[in-house]
PDB file of C-alpha atoms in Angstrom:
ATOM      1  CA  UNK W   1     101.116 115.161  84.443  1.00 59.00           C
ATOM      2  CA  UNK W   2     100.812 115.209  80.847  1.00 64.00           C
ATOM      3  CA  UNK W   3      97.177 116.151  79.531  1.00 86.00           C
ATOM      4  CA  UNK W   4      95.020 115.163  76.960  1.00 90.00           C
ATOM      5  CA  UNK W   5      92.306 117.229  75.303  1.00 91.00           C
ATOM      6  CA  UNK W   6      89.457 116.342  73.656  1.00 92.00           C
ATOM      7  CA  UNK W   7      86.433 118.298  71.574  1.00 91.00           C
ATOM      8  CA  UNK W   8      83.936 118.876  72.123  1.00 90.00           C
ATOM      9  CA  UNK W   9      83.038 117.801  75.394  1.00 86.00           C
ATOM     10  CA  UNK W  10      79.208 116.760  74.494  1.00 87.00           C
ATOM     11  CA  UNK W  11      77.495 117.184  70.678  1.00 90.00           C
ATOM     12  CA  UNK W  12      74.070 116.633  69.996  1.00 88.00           C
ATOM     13  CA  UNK W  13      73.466 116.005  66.074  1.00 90.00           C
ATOM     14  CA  UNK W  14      70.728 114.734  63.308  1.00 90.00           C
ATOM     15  CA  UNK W  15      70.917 111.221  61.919  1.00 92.00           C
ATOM     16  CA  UNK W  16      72.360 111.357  58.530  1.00 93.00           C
ATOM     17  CA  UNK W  17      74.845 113.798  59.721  1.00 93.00           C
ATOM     18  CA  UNK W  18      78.539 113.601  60.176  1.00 94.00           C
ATOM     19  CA  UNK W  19      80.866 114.583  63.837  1.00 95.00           C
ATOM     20  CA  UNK W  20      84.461 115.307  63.994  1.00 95.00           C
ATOM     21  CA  UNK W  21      86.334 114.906  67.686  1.00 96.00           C
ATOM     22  CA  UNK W  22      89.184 116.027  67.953  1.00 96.00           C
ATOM     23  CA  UNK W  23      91.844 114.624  70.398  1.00 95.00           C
ATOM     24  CA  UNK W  24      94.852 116.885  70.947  1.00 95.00           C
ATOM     25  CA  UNK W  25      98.220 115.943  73.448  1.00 92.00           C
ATOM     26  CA  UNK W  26      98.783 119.614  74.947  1.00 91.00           C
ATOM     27  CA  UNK W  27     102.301 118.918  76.650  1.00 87.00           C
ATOM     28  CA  UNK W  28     103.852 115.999  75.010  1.00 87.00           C
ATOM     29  CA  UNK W  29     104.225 114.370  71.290  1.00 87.00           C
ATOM     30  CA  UNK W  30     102.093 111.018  70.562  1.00 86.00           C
ATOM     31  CA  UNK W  31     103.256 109.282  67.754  1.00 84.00           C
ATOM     32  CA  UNK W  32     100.133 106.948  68.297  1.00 87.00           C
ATOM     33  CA  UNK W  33      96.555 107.513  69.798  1.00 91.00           C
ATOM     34  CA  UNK W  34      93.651 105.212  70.775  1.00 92.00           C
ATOM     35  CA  UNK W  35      90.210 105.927  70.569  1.00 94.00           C
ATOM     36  CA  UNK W  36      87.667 104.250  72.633  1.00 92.00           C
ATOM     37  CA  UNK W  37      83.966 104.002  73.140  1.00 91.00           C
ATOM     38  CA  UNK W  38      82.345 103.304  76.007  1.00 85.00           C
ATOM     39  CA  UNK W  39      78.883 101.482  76.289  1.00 76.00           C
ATOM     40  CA  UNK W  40      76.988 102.172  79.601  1.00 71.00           C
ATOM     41  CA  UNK W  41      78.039 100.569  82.229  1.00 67.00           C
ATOM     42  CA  UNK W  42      80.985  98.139  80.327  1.00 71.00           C
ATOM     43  CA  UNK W  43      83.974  98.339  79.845  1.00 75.00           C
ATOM     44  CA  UNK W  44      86.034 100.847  77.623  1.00 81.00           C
ATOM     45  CA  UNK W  45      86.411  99.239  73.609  1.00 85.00           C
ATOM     46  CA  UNK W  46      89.351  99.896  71.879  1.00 87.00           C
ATOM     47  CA  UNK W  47      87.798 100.950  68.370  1.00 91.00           C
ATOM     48  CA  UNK W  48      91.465 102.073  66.583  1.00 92.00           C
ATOM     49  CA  UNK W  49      94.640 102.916  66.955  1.00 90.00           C
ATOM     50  CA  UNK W  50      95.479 106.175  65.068  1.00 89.00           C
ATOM     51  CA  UNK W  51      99.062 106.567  63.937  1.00 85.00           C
ATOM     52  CA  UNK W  52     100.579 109.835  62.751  1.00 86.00           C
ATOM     53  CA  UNK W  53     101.505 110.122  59.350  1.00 84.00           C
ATOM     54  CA  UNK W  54      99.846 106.840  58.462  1.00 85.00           C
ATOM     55  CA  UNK W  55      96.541 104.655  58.145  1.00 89.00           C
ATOM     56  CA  UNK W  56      94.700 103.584  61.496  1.00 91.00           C
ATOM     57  CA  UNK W  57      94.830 100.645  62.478  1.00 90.00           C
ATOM     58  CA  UNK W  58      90.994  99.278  62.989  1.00 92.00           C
ATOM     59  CA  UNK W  59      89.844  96.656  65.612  1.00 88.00           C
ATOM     60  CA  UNK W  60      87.725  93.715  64.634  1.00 86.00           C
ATOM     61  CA  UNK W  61      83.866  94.788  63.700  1.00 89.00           C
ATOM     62  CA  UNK W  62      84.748  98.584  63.809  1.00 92.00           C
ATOM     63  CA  UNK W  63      83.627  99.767  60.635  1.00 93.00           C
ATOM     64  CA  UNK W  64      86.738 102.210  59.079  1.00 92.00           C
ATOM     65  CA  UNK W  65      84.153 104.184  56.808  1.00 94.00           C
ATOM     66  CA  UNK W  66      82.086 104.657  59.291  1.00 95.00           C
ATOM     67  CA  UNK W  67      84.475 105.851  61.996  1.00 96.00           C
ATOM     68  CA  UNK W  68      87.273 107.539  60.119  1.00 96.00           C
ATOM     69  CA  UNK W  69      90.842 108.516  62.008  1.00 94.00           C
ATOM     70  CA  UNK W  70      93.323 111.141  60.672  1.00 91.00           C
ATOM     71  CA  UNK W  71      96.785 111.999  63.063  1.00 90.00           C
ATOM     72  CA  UNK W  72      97.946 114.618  60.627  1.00 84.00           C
ATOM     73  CA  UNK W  73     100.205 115.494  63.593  1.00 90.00           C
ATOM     74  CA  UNK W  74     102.000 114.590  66.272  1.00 89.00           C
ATOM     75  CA  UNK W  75      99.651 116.366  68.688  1.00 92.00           C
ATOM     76  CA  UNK W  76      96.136 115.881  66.759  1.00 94.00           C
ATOM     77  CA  UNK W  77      94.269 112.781  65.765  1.00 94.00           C
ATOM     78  CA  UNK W  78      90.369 113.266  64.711  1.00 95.00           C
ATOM     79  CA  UNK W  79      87.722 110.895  64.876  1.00 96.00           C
ATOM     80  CA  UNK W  80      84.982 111.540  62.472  1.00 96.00           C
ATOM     81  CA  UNK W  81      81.801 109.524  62.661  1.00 96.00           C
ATOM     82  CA  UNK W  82      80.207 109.898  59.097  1.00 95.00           C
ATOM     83  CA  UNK W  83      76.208 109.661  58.932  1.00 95.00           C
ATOM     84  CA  UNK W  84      75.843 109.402  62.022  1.00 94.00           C
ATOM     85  CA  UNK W  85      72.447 107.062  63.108  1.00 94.00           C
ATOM     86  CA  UNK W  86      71.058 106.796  66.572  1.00 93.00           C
ATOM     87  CA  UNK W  87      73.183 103.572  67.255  1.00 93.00           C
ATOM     88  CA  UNK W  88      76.427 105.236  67.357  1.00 94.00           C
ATOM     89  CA  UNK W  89      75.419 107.520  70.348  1.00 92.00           C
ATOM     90  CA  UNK W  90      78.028 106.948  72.897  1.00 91.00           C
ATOM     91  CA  UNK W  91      80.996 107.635  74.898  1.00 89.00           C
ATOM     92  CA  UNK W  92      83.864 108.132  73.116  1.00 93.00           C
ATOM     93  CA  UNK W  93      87.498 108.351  74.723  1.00 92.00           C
ATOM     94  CA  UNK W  94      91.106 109.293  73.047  1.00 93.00           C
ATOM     95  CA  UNK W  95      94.014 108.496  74.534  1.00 90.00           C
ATOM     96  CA  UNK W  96      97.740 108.890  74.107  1.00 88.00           C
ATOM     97  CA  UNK W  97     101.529 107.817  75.323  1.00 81.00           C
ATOM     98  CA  UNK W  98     104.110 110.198  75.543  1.00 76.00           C
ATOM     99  CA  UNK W  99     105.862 108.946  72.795  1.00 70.00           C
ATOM    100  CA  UNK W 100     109.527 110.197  74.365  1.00 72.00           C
ATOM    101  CA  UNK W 101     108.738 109.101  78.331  1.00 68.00           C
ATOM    102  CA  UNK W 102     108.401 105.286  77.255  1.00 61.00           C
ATOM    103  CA  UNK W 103     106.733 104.682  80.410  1.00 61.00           C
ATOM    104  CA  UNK W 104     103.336 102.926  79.440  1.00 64.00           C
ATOM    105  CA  UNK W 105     101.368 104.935  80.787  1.00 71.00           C
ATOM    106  CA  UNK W 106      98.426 106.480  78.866  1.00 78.00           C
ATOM    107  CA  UNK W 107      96.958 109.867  79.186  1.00 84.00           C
ATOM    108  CA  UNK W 108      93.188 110.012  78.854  1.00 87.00           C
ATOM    109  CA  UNK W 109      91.018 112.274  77.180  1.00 89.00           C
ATOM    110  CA  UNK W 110      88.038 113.809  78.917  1.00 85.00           C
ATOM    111  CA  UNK W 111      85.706 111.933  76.779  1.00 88.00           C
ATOM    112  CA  UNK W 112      83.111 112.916  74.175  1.00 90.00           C
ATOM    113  CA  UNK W 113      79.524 112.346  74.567  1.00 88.00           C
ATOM    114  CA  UNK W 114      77.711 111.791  70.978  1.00 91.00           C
ATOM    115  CA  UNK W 115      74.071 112.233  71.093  1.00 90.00           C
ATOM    116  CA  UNK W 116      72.337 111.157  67.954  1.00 91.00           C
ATOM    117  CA  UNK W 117      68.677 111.947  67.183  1.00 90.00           C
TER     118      UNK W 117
ATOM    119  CA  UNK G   1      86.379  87.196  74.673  1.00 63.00           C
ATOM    120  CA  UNK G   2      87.124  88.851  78.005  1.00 74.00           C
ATOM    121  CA  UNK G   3      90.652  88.704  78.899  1.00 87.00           C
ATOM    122  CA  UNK G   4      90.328  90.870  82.044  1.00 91.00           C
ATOM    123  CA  UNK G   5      87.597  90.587  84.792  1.00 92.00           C
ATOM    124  CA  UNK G   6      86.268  93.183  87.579  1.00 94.00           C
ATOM    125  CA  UNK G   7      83.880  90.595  89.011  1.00 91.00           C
ATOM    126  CA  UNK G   8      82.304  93.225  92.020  1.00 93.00           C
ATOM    127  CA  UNK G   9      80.728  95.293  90.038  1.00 91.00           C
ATOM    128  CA  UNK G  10      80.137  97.782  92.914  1.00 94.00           C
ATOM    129  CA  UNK G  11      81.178  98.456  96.405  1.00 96.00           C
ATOM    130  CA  UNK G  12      80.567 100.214  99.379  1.00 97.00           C
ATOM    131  CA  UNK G  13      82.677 101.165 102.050  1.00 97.00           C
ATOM    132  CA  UNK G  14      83.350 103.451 105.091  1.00 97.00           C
ATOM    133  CA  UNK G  15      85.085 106.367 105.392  1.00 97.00           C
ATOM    134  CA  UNK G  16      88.677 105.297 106.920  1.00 97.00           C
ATOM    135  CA  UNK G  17      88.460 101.557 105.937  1.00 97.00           C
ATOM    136  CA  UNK G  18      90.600  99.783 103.302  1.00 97.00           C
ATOM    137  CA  UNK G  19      88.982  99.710  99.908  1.00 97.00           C
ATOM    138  CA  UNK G  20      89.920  96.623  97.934  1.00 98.00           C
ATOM    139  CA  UNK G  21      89.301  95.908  94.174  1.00 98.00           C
ATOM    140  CA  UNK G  22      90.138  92.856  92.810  1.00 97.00           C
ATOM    141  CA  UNK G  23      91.286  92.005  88.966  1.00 97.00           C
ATOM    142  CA  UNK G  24      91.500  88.676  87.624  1.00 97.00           C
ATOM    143  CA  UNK G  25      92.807  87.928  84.024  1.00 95.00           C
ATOM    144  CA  UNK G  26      93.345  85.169  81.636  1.00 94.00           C
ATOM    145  CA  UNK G  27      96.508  85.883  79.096  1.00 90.00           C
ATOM    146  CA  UNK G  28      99.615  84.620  80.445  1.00 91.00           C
ATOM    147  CA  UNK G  29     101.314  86.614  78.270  1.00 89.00           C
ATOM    148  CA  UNK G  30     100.393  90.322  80.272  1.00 91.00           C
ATOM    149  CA  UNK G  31     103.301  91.761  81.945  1.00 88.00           C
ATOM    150  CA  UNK G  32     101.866  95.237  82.386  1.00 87.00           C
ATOM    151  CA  UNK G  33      98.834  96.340  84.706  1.00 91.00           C
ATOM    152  CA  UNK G  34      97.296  99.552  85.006  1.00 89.00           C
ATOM    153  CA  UNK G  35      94.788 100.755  87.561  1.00 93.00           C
ATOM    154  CA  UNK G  36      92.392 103.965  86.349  1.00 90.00           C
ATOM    155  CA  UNK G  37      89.952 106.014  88.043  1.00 91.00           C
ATOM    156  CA  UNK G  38      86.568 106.974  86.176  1.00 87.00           C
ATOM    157  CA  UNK G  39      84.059 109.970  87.505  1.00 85.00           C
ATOM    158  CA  UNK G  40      81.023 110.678  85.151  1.00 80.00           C
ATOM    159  CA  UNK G  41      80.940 112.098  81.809  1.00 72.00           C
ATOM    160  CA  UNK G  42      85.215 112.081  82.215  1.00 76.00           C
ATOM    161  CA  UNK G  43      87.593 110.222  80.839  1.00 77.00           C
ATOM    162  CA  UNK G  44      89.762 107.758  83.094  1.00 80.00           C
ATOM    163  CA  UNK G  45      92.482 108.942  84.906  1.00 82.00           C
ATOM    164  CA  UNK G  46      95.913 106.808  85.678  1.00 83.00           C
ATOM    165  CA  UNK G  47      96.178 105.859  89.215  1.00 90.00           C
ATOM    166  CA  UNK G  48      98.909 103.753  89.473  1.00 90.00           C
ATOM    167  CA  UNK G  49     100.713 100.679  87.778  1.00 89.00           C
ATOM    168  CA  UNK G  50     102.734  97.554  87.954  1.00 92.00           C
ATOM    169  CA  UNK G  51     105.095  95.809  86.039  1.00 89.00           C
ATOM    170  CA  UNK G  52     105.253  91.445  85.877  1.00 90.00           C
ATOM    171  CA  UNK G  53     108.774  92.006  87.490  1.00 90.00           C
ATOM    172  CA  UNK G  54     107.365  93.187  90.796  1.00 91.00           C
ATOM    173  CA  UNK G  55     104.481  91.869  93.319  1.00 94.00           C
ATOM    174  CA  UNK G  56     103.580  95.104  94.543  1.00 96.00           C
ATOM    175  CA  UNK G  57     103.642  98.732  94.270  1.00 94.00           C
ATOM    176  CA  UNK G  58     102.324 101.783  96.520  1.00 95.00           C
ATOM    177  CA  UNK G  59     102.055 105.072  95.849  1.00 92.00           C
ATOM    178  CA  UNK G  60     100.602 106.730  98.854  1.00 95.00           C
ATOM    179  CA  UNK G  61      97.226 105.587  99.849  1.00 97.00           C
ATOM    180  CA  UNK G  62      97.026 103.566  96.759  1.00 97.00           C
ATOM    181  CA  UNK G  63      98.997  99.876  96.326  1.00 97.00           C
ATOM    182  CA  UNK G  64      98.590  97.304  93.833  1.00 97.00           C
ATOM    183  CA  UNK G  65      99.517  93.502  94.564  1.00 97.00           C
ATOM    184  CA  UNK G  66      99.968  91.208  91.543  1.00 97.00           C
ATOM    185  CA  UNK G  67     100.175  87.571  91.975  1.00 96.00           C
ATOM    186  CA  UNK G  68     101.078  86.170  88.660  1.00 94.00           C
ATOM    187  CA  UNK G  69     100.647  82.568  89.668  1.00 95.00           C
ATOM    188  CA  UNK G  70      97.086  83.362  90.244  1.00 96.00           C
ATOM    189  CA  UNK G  71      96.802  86.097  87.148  1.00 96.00           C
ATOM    190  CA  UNK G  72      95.240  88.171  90.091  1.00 97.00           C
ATOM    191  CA  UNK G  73      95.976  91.709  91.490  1.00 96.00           C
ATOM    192  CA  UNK G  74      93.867  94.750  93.548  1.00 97.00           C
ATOM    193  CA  UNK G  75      94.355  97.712  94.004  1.00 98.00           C
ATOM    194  CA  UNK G  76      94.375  98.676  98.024  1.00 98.00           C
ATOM    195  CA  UNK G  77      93.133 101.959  99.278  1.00 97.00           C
ATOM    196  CA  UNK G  78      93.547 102.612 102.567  1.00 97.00           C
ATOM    197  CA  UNK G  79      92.536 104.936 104.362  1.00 97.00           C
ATOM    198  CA  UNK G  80      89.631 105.405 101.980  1.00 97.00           C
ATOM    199  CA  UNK G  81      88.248 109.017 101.603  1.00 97.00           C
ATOM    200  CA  UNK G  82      84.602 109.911 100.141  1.00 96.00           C
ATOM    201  CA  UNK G  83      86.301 111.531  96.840  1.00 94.00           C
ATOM    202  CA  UNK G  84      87.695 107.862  95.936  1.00 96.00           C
ATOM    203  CA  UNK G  85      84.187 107.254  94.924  1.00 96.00           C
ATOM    204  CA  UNK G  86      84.356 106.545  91.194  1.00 94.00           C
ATOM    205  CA  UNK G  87      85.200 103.447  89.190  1.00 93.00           C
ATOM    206  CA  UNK G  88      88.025 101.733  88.918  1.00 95.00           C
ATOM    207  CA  UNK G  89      89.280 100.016  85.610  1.00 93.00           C
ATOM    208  CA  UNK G  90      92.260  97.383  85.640  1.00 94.00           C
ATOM    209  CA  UNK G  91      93.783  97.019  82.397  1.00 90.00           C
ATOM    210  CA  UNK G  92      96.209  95.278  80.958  1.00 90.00           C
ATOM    211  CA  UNK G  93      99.073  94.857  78.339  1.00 84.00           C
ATOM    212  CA  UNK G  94     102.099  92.765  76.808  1.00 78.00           C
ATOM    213  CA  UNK G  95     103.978  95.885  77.221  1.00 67.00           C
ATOM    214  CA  UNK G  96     106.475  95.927  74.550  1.00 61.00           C
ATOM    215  CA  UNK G  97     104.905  94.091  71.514  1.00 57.00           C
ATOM    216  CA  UNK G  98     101.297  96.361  71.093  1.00 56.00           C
ATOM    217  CA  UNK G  99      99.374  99.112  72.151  1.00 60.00           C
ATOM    218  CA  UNK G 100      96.467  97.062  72.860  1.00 70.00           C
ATOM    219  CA  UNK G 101      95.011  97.841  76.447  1.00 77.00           C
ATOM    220  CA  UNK G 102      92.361  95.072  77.841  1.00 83.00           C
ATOM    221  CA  UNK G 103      89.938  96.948  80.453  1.00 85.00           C
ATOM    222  CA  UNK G 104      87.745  95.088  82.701  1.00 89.00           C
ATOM    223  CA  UNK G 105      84.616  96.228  82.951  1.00 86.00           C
ATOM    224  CA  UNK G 106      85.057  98.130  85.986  1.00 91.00           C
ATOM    225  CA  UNK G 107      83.880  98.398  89.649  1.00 94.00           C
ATOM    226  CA  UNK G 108      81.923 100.852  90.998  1.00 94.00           C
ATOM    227  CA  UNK G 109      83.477 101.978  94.947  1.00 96.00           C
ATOM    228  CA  UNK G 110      81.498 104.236  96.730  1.00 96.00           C
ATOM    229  CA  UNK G 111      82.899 105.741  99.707  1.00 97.00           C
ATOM    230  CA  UNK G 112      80.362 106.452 103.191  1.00 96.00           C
ATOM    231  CA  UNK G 113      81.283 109.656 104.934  1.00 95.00           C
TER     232      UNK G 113
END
């Protein structure tokens, strides 16, 4: 099946400082991409939807400048979480459809674990 | 607002019994359901799905019944097998008008050798 990638895997960093994540579709184009976080033991929260070539498109209370999205390509979108404080240690989860297959289903990311001290 | 439920947040079962996890939701409007399968630290991994045009859906030891009337469906496992042990999101979509996914918050199925 088609595979998602995501980097890095775990990061540890300072408060104050900022965290890129990369999400990358290996085998197939995604025209869009969805980035998640995941609070223990709930449910997975759709923060954004990042489209290629164009703004993200931001879920309610997710704060853009704080969490910002670029899909400079059809096989790369990039999460950056700028100053990063304690509060925004988490989960976080990309995901992608193949944008050609049209069959709904979305490919999954292995997940990034943010550590903020 | 949660538009899809997991109510059981865990379960246990044996080794060789039927594993069933059950997914209630609200919006009418859903036509698209999708079962995924979470280990640790990983991201979720597609198990299987159903469209609103269909009741039910196997894929070997995995089915999924949907009963619209009720806005209900599980996913059946049968037999079960200790590496099922993970948990299991149901999420769902209006398939053709957004990208938005609704999880529900999961159920954790452990699996007894």
């Amino acid at each position: 099946g088609a595979v998602v990638s995501q980097h890095p895997s775990w990061v540890i960093c300072k408060s104050g400082t900022s965290v890129k994540i990369e999400c990358r579709s290996l085998d197939f184009q995604a025209t869009t991409m969805f980035w998640y976080r995941q609070f223990p033991k709930q449910s997975l929260m759709l923060m954004a939807t990042s489209n290629e070539g164009s703004k993200a498109t931001y879920e309610q209370g997710v704060e853009k400048d704080k969490f910002l999205i670029n899909h400079a390509s059809l096989t790369l979108s990039t999460l950056t979480v700028t100053s990063a404080h304690p509060e925004d240690s988490s989960f976080y989860i990309c995901s992608a459809r193949d944008t050609l297959a049209g069959t709904g289903e979305l490919f999954f990311g292995e997940g990034s674990r943010l550590t903020v001290l | 607002d949660q538009q899809v439920k997991q109510n059981s947040p865990s379960l246990s079962v044996q080794e060789g019994r039927i594993s069933i996890l059950n997914c209630d939701y609200t919006n009418s409007m859903f036509d698209y359901f999708l079962w995924y399968k979470k280990y640790p630290a990983e991201g979720p991994t597609f198990l299987i799905s159903i469209s609103s045009i269909k009741d039910k859906n196997e894929d070997g030891r995995f089915t999924v019944f949907l009963n619209k009337s009720a806005k209900h469906l599980s996913l059946h496992i049968v037999p079960s097998q200790p590496g099922d042990s993970a948990v299991y999101f149901c999420a769902a979509n209006v398939k053709n008008t957004g990208n938005q996914f609704y999880f529900g918050t999961g159920t954790s199925l452990t699996v007894i050798p």
